[in-house]
JSON list of C-alpha atoms in Angstrom, two decimals:
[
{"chain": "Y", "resi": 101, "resn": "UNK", "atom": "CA", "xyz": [12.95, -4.65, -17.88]},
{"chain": "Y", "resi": 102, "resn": "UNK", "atom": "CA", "xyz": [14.35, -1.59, -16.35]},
{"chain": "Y", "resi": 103, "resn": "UNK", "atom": "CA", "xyz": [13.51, -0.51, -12.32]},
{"chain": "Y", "resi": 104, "resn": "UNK", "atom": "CA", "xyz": [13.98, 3.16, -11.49]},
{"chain": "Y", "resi": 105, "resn": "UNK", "atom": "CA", "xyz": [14.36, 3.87, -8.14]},
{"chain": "Y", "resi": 106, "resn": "UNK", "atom": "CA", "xyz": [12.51, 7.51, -7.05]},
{"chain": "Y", "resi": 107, "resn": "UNK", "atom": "CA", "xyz": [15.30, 9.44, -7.47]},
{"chain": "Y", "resi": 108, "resn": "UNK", "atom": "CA", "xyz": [16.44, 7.72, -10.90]},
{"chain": "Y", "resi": 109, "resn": "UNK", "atom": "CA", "xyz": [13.03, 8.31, -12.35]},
{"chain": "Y", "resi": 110, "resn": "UNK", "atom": "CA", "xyz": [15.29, 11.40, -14.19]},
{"chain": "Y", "resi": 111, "resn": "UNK", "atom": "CA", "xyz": [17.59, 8.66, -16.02]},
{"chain": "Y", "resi": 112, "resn": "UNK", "atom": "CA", "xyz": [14.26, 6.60, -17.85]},
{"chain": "Y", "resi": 113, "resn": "UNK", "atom": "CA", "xyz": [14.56, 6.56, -21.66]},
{"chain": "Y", "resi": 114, "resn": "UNK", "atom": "CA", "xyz": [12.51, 9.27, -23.36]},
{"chain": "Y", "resi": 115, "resn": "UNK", "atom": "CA", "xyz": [11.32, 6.32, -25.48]},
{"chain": "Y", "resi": 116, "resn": "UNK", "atom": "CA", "xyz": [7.76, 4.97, -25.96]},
{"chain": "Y", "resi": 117, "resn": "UNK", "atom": "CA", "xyz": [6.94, 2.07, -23.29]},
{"chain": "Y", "resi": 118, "resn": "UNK", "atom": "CA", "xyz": [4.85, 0.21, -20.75]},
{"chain": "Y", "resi": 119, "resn": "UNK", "atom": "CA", "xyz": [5.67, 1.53, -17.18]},
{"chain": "Y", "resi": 120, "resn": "UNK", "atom": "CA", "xyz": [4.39, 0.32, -13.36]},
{"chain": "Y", "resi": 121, "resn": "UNK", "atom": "CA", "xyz": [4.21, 1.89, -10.08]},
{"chain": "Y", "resi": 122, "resn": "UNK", "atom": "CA", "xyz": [5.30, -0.85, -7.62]},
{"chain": "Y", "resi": 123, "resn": "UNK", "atom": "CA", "xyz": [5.21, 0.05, -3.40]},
{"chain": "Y", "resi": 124, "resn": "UNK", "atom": "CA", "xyz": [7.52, -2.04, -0.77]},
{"chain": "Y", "resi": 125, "resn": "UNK", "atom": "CA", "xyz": [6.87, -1.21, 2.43]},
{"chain": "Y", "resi": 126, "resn": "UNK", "atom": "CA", "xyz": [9.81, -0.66, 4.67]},
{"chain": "Y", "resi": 127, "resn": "UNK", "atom": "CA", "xyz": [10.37, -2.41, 8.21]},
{"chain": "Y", "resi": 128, "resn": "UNK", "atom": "CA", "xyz": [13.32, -0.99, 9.20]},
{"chain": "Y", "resi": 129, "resn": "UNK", "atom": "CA", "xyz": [15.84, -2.82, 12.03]},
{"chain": "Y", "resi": 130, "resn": "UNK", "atom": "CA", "xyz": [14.64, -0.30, 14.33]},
{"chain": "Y", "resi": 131, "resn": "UNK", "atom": "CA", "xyz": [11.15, -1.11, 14.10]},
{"chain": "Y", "resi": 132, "resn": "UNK", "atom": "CA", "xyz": [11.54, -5.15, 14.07]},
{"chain": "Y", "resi": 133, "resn": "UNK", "atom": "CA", "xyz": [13.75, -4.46, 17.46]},
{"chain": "Y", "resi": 134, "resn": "UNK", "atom": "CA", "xyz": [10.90, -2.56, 19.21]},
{"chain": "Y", "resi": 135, "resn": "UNK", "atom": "CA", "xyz": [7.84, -5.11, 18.07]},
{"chain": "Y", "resi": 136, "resn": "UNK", "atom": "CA", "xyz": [9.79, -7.78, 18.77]},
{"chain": "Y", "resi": 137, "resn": "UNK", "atom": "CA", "xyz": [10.89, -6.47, 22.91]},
{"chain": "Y", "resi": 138, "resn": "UNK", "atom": "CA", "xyz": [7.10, -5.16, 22.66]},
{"chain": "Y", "resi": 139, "resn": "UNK", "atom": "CA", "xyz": [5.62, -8.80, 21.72]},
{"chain": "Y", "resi": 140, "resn": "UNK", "atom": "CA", "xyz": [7.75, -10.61, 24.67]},
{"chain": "Y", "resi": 141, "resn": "UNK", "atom": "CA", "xyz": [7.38, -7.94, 27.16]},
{"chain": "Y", "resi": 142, "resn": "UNK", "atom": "CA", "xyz": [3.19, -8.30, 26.55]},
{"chain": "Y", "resi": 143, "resn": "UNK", "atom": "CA", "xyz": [3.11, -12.09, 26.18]},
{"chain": "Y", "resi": 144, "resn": "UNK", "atom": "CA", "xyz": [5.16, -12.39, 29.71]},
{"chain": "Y", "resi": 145, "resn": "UNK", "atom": "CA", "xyz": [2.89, -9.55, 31.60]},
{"chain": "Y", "resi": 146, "resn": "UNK", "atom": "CA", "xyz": [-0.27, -9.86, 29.82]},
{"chain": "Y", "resi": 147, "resn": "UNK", "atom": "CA", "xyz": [-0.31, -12.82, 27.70]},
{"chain": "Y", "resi": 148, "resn": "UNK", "atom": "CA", "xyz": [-0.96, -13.63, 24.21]},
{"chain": "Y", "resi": 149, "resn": "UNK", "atom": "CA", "xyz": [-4.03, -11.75, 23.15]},
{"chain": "Y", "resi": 150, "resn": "UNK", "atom": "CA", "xyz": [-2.43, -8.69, 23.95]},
{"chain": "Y", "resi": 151, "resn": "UNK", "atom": "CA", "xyz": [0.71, -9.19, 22.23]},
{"chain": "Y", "resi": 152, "resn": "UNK", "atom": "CA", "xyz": [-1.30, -10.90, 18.79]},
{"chain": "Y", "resi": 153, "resn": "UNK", "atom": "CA", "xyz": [-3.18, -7.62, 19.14]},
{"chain": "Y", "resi": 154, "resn": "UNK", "atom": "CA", "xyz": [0.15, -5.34, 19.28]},
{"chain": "Y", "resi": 155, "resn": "UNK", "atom": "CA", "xyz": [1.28, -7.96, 15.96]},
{"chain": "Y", "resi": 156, "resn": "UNK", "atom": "CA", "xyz": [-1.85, -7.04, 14.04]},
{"chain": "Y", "resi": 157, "resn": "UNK", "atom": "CA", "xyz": [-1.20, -3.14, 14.90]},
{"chain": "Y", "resi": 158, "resn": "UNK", "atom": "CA", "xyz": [2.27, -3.63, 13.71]},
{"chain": "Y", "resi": 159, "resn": "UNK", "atom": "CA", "xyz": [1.33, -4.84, 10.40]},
{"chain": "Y", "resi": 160, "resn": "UNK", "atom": "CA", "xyz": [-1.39, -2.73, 10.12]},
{"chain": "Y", "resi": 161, "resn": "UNK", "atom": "CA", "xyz": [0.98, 0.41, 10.40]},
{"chain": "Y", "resi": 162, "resn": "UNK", "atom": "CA", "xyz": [3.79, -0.56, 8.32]},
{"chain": "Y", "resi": 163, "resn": "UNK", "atom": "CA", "xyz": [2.13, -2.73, 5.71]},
{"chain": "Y", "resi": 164, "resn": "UNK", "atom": "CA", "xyz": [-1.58, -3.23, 5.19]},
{"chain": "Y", "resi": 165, "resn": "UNK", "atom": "CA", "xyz": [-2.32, 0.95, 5.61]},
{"chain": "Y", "resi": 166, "resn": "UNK", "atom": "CA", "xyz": [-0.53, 1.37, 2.42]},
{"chain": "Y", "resi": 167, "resn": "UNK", "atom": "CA", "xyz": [-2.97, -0.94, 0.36]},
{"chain": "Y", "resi": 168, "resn": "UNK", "atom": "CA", "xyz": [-6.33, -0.81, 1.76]},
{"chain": "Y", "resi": 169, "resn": "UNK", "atom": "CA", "xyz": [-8.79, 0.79, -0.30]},
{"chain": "Y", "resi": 170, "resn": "UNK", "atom": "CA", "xyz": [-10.88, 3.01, -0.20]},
{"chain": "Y", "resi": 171, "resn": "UNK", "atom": "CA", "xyz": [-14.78, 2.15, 1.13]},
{"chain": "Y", "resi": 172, "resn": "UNK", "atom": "CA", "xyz": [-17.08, 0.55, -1.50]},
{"chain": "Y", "resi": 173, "resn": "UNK", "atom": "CA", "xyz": [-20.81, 1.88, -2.42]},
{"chain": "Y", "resi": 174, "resn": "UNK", "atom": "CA", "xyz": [-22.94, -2.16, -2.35]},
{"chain": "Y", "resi": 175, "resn": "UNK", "atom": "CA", "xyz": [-26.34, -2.55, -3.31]},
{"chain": "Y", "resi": 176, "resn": "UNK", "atom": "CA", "xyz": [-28.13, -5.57, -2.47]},
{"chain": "Y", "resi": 177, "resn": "UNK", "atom": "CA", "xyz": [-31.59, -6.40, -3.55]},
{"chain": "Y", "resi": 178, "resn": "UNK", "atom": "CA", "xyz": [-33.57, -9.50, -3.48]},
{"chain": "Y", "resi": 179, "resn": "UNK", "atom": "CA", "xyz": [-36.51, -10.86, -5.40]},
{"chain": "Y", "resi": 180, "resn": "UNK", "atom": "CA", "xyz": [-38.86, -9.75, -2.48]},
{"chain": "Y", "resi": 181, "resn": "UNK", "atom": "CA", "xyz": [-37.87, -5.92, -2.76]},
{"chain": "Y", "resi": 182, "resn": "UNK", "atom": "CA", "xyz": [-35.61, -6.17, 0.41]},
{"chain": "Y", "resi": 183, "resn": "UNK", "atom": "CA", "xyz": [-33.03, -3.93, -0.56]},
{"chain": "Y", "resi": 184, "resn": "UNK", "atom": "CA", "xyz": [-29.79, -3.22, 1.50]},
{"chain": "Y", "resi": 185, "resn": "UNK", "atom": "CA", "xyz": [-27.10, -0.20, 0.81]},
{"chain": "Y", "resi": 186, "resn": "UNK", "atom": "CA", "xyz": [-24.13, 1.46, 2.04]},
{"chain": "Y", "resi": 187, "resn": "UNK", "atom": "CA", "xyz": [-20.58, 1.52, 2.18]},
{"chain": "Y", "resi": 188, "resn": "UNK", "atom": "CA", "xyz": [-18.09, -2.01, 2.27]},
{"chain": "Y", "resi": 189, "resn": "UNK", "atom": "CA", "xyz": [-14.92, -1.07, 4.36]},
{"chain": "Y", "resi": 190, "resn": "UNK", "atom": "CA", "xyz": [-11.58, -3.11, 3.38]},
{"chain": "Y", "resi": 191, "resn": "UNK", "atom": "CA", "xyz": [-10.76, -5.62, 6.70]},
{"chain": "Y", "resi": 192, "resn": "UNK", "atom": "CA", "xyz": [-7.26, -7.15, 5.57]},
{"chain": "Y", "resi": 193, "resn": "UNK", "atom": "CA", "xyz": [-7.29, -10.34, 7.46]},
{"chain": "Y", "resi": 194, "resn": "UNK", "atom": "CA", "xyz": [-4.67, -12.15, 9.26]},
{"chain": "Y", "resi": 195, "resn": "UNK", "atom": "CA", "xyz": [-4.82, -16.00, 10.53]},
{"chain": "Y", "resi": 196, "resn": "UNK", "atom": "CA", "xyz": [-4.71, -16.97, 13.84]},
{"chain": "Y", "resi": 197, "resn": "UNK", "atom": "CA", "xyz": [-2.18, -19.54, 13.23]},
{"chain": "Y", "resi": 198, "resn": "UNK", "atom": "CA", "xyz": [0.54, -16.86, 12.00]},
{"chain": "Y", "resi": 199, "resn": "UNK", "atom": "CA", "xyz": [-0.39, -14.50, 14.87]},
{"chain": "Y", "resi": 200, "resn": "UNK", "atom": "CA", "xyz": [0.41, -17.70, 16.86]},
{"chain": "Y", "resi": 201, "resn": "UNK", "atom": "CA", "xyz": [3.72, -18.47, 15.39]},
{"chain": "Y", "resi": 202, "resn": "UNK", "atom": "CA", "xyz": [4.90, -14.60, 15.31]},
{"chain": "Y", "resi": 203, "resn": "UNK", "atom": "CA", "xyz": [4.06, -14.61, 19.10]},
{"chain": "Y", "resi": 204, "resn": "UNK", "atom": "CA", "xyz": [5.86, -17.51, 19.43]},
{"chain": "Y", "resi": 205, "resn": "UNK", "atom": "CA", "xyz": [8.55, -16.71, 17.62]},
{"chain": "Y", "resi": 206, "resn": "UNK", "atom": "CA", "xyz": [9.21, -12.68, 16.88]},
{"chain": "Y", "resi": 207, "resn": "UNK", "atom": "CA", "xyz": [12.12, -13.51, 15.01]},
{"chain": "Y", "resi": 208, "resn": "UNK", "atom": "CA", "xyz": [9.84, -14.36, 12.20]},
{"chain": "Y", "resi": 209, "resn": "UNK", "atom": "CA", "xyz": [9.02, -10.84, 11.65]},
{"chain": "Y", "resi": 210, "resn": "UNK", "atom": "CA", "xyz": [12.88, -10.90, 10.07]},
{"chain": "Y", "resi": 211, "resn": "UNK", "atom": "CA", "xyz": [11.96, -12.90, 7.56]},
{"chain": "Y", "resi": 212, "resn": "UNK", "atom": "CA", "xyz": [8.51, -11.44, 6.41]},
{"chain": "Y", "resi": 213, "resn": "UNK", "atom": "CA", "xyz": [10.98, -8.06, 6.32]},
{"chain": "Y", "resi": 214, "resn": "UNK", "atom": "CA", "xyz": [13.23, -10.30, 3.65]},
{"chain": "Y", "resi": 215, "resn": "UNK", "atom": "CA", "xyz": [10.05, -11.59, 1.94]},
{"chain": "Y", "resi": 216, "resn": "UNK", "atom": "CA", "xyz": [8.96, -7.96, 1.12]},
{"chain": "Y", "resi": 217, "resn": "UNK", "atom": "CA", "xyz": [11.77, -6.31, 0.50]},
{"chain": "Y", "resi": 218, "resn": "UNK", "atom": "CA", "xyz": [12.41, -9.64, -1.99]},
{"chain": "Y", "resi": 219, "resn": "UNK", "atom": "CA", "xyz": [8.96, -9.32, -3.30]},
{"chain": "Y", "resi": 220, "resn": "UNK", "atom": "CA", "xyz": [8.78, -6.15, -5.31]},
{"chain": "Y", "resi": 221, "resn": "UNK", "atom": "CA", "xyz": [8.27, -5.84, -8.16]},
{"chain": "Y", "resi": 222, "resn": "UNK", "atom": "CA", "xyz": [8.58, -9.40, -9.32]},
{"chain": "Y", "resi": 223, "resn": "UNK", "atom": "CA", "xyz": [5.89, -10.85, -7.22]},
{"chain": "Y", "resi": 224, "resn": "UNK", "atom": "CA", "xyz": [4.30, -7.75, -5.97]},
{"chain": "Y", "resi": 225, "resn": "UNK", "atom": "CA", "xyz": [1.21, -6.19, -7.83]},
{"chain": "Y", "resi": 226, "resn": "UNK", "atom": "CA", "xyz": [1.51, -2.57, -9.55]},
{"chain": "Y", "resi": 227, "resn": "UNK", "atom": "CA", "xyz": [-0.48, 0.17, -7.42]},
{"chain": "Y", "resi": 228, "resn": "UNK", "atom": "CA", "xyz": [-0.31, 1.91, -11.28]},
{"chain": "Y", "resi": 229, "resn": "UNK", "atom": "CA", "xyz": [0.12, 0.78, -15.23]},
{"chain": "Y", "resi": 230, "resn": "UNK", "atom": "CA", "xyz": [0.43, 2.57, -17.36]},
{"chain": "Y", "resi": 231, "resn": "UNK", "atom": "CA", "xyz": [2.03, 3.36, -21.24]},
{"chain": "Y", "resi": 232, "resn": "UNK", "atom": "CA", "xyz": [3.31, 6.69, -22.82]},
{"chain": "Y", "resi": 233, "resn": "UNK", "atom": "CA", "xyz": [5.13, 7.86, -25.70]},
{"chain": "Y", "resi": 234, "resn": "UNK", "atom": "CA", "xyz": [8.01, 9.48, -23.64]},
{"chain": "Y", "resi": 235, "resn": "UNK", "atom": "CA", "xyz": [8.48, 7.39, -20.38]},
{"chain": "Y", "resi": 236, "resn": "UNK", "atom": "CA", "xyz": [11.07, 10.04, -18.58]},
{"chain": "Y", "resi": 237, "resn": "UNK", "atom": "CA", "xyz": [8.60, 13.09, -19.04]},
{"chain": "Y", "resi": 238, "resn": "UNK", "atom": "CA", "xyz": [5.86, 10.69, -18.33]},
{"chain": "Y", "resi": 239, "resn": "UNK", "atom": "CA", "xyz": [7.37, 9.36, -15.15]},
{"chain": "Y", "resi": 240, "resn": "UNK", "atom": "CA", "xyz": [8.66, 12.84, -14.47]},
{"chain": "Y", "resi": 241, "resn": "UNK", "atom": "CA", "xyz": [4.88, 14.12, -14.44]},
{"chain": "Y", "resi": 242, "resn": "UNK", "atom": "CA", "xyz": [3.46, 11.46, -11.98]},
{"chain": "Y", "resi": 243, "resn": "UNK", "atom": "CA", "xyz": [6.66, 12.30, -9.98]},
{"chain": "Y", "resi": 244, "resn": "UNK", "atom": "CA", "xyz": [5.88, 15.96, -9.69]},
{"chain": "Y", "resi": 245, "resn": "UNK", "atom": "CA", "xyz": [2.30, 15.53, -9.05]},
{"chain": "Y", "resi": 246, "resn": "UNK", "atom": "CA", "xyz": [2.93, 12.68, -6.12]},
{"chain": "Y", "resi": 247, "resn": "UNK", "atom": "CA", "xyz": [5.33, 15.45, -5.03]},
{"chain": "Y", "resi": 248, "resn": "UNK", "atom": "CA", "xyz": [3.22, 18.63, -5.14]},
{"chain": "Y", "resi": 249, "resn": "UNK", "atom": "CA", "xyz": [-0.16, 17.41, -4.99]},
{"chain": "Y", "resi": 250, "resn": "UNK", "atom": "CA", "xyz": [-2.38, 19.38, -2.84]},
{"chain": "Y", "resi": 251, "resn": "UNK", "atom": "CA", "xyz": [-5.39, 20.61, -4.49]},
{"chain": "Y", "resi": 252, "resn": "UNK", "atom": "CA", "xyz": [-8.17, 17.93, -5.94]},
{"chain": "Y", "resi": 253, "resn": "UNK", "atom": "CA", "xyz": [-7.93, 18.06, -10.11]},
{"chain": "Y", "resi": 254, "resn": "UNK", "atom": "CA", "xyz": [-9.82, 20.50, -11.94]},
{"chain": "Y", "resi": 255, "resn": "UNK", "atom": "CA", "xyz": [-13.35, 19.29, -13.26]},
{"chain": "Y", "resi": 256, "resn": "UNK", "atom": "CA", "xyz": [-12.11, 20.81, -16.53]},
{"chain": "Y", "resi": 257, "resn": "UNK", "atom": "CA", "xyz": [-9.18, 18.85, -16.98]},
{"chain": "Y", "resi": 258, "resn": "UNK", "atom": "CA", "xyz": [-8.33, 16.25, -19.66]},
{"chain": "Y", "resi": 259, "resn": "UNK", "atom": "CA", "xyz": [-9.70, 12.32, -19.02]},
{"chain": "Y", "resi": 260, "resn": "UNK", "atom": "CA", "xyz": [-5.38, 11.87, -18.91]},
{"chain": "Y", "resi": 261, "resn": "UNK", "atom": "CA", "xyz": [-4.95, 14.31, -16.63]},
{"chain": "Y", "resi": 262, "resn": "UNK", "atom": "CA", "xyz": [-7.78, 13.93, -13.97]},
{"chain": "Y", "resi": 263, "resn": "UNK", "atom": "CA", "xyz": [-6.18, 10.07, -14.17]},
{"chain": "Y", "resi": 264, "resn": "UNK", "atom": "CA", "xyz": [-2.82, 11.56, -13.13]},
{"chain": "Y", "resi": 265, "resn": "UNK", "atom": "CA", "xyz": [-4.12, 13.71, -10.38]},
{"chain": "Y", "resi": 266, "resn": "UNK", "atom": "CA", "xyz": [-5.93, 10.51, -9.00]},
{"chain": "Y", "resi": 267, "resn": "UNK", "atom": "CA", "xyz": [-3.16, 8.42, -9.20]},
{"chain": "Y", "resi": 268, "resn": "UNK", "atom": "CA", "xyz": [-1.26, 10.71, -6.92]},
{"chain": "Y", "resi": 269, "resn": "UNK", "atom": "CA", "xyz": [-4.09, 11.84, -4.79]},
{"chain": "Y", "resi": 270, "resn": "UNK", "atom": "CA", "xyz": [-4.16, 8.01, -3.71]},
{"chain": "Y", "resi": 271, "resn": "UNK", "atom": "CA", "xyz": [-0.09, 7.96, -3.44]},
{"chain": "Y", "resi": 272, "resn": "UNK", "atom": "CA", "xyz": [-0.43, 11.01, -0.79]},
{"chain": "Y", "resi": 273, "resn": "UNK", "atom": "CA", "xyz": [-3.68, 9.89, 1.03]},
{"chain": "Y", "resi": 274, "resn": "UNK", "atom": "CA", "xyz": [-1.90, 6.21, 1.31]},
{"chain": "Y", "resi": 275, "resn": "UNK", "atom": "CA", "xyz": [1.62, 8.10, 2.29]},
{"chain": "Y", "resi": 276, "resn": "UNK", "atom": "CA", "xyz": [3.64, 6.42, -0.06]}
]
């Protein structure tokens, strides 16, 4: 198994093969520095809910926006005709208990940084699969669409096609 980082995408073979899309989010030093000052400085002047609340906002911005999805359509009906509909919004959850340990101990950010940056793409799921003929001009495509994307895909384009255009109408609405 080969990984191609963005800018190698250039250098994949032009053979047939199975390919996957893979997303690490990055916590940079700089940003562990600030949520960690942030978390002690709100814990000492306004206690713990404030600085679990500042955690989840944390790790809502750099790592859970990237993989929520988009809003179901549900449909619920029961034997009595009740029926219920509308749209199911994605709540990524956290536990109290690691909110509690994080405020207690910031540090442990660090290491959820190492986990991630560890994680991908061995343990991490694919935000794409998929299989081609010519990886590098297959690769190349998604590249240049996740690059110039702007316009929603044409109603008239192949089933292949509208698949690319969704593919990287999701990288750019996630910014990825």
């Amino acid at each position: 198994m080969a990984i191609y980082s963005w800018h190698e995408i250039g250098d994949a073979p032009a053979a047939p093969g199975v390919y996957a899309w893979y997303y690490t989010p990055e916590i940079t030093v700089f940003d562990l520095d600030r949520i960690t000052s942030e978390i002690v400085e709100l814990k000492e002047g306004r206690g713990t809910s404030a600085a679990k609340d500042a955690v989840r906002e944390f790790l809502d911005e750099t790592i859970f926006r990237y993989f929520r999805e988009q809003p179901y359509s549900a449909q619920l009906r029961g034997p009595l005709k009740p029926r219920y509909e509308g749209k199911m919004e994605h709540q990524p959850t956290l536990s109290e208990t690691l909110l509690d340990r994080i405020v207690e101990d910031p540090a442990r950010l660090g290491t959820i940084r190492a986990v991630l940056e560890a994680s991908a793409p061995n343990f991490a799921s694919p935000i794409y699969i998929g299989m081609s003929e010519r990886l590098r001009m297959r690769l190349g495509k998604h590249k240049a669409l996740i690059e110039k994307y702007g316009e929603l895909p044409d109603p008239g384009l192949s089933e292949e096609d509208q698949r690319d255009h969704s593919f990287a109408k999701e990288v750019r609405a996630r910014s990825i």
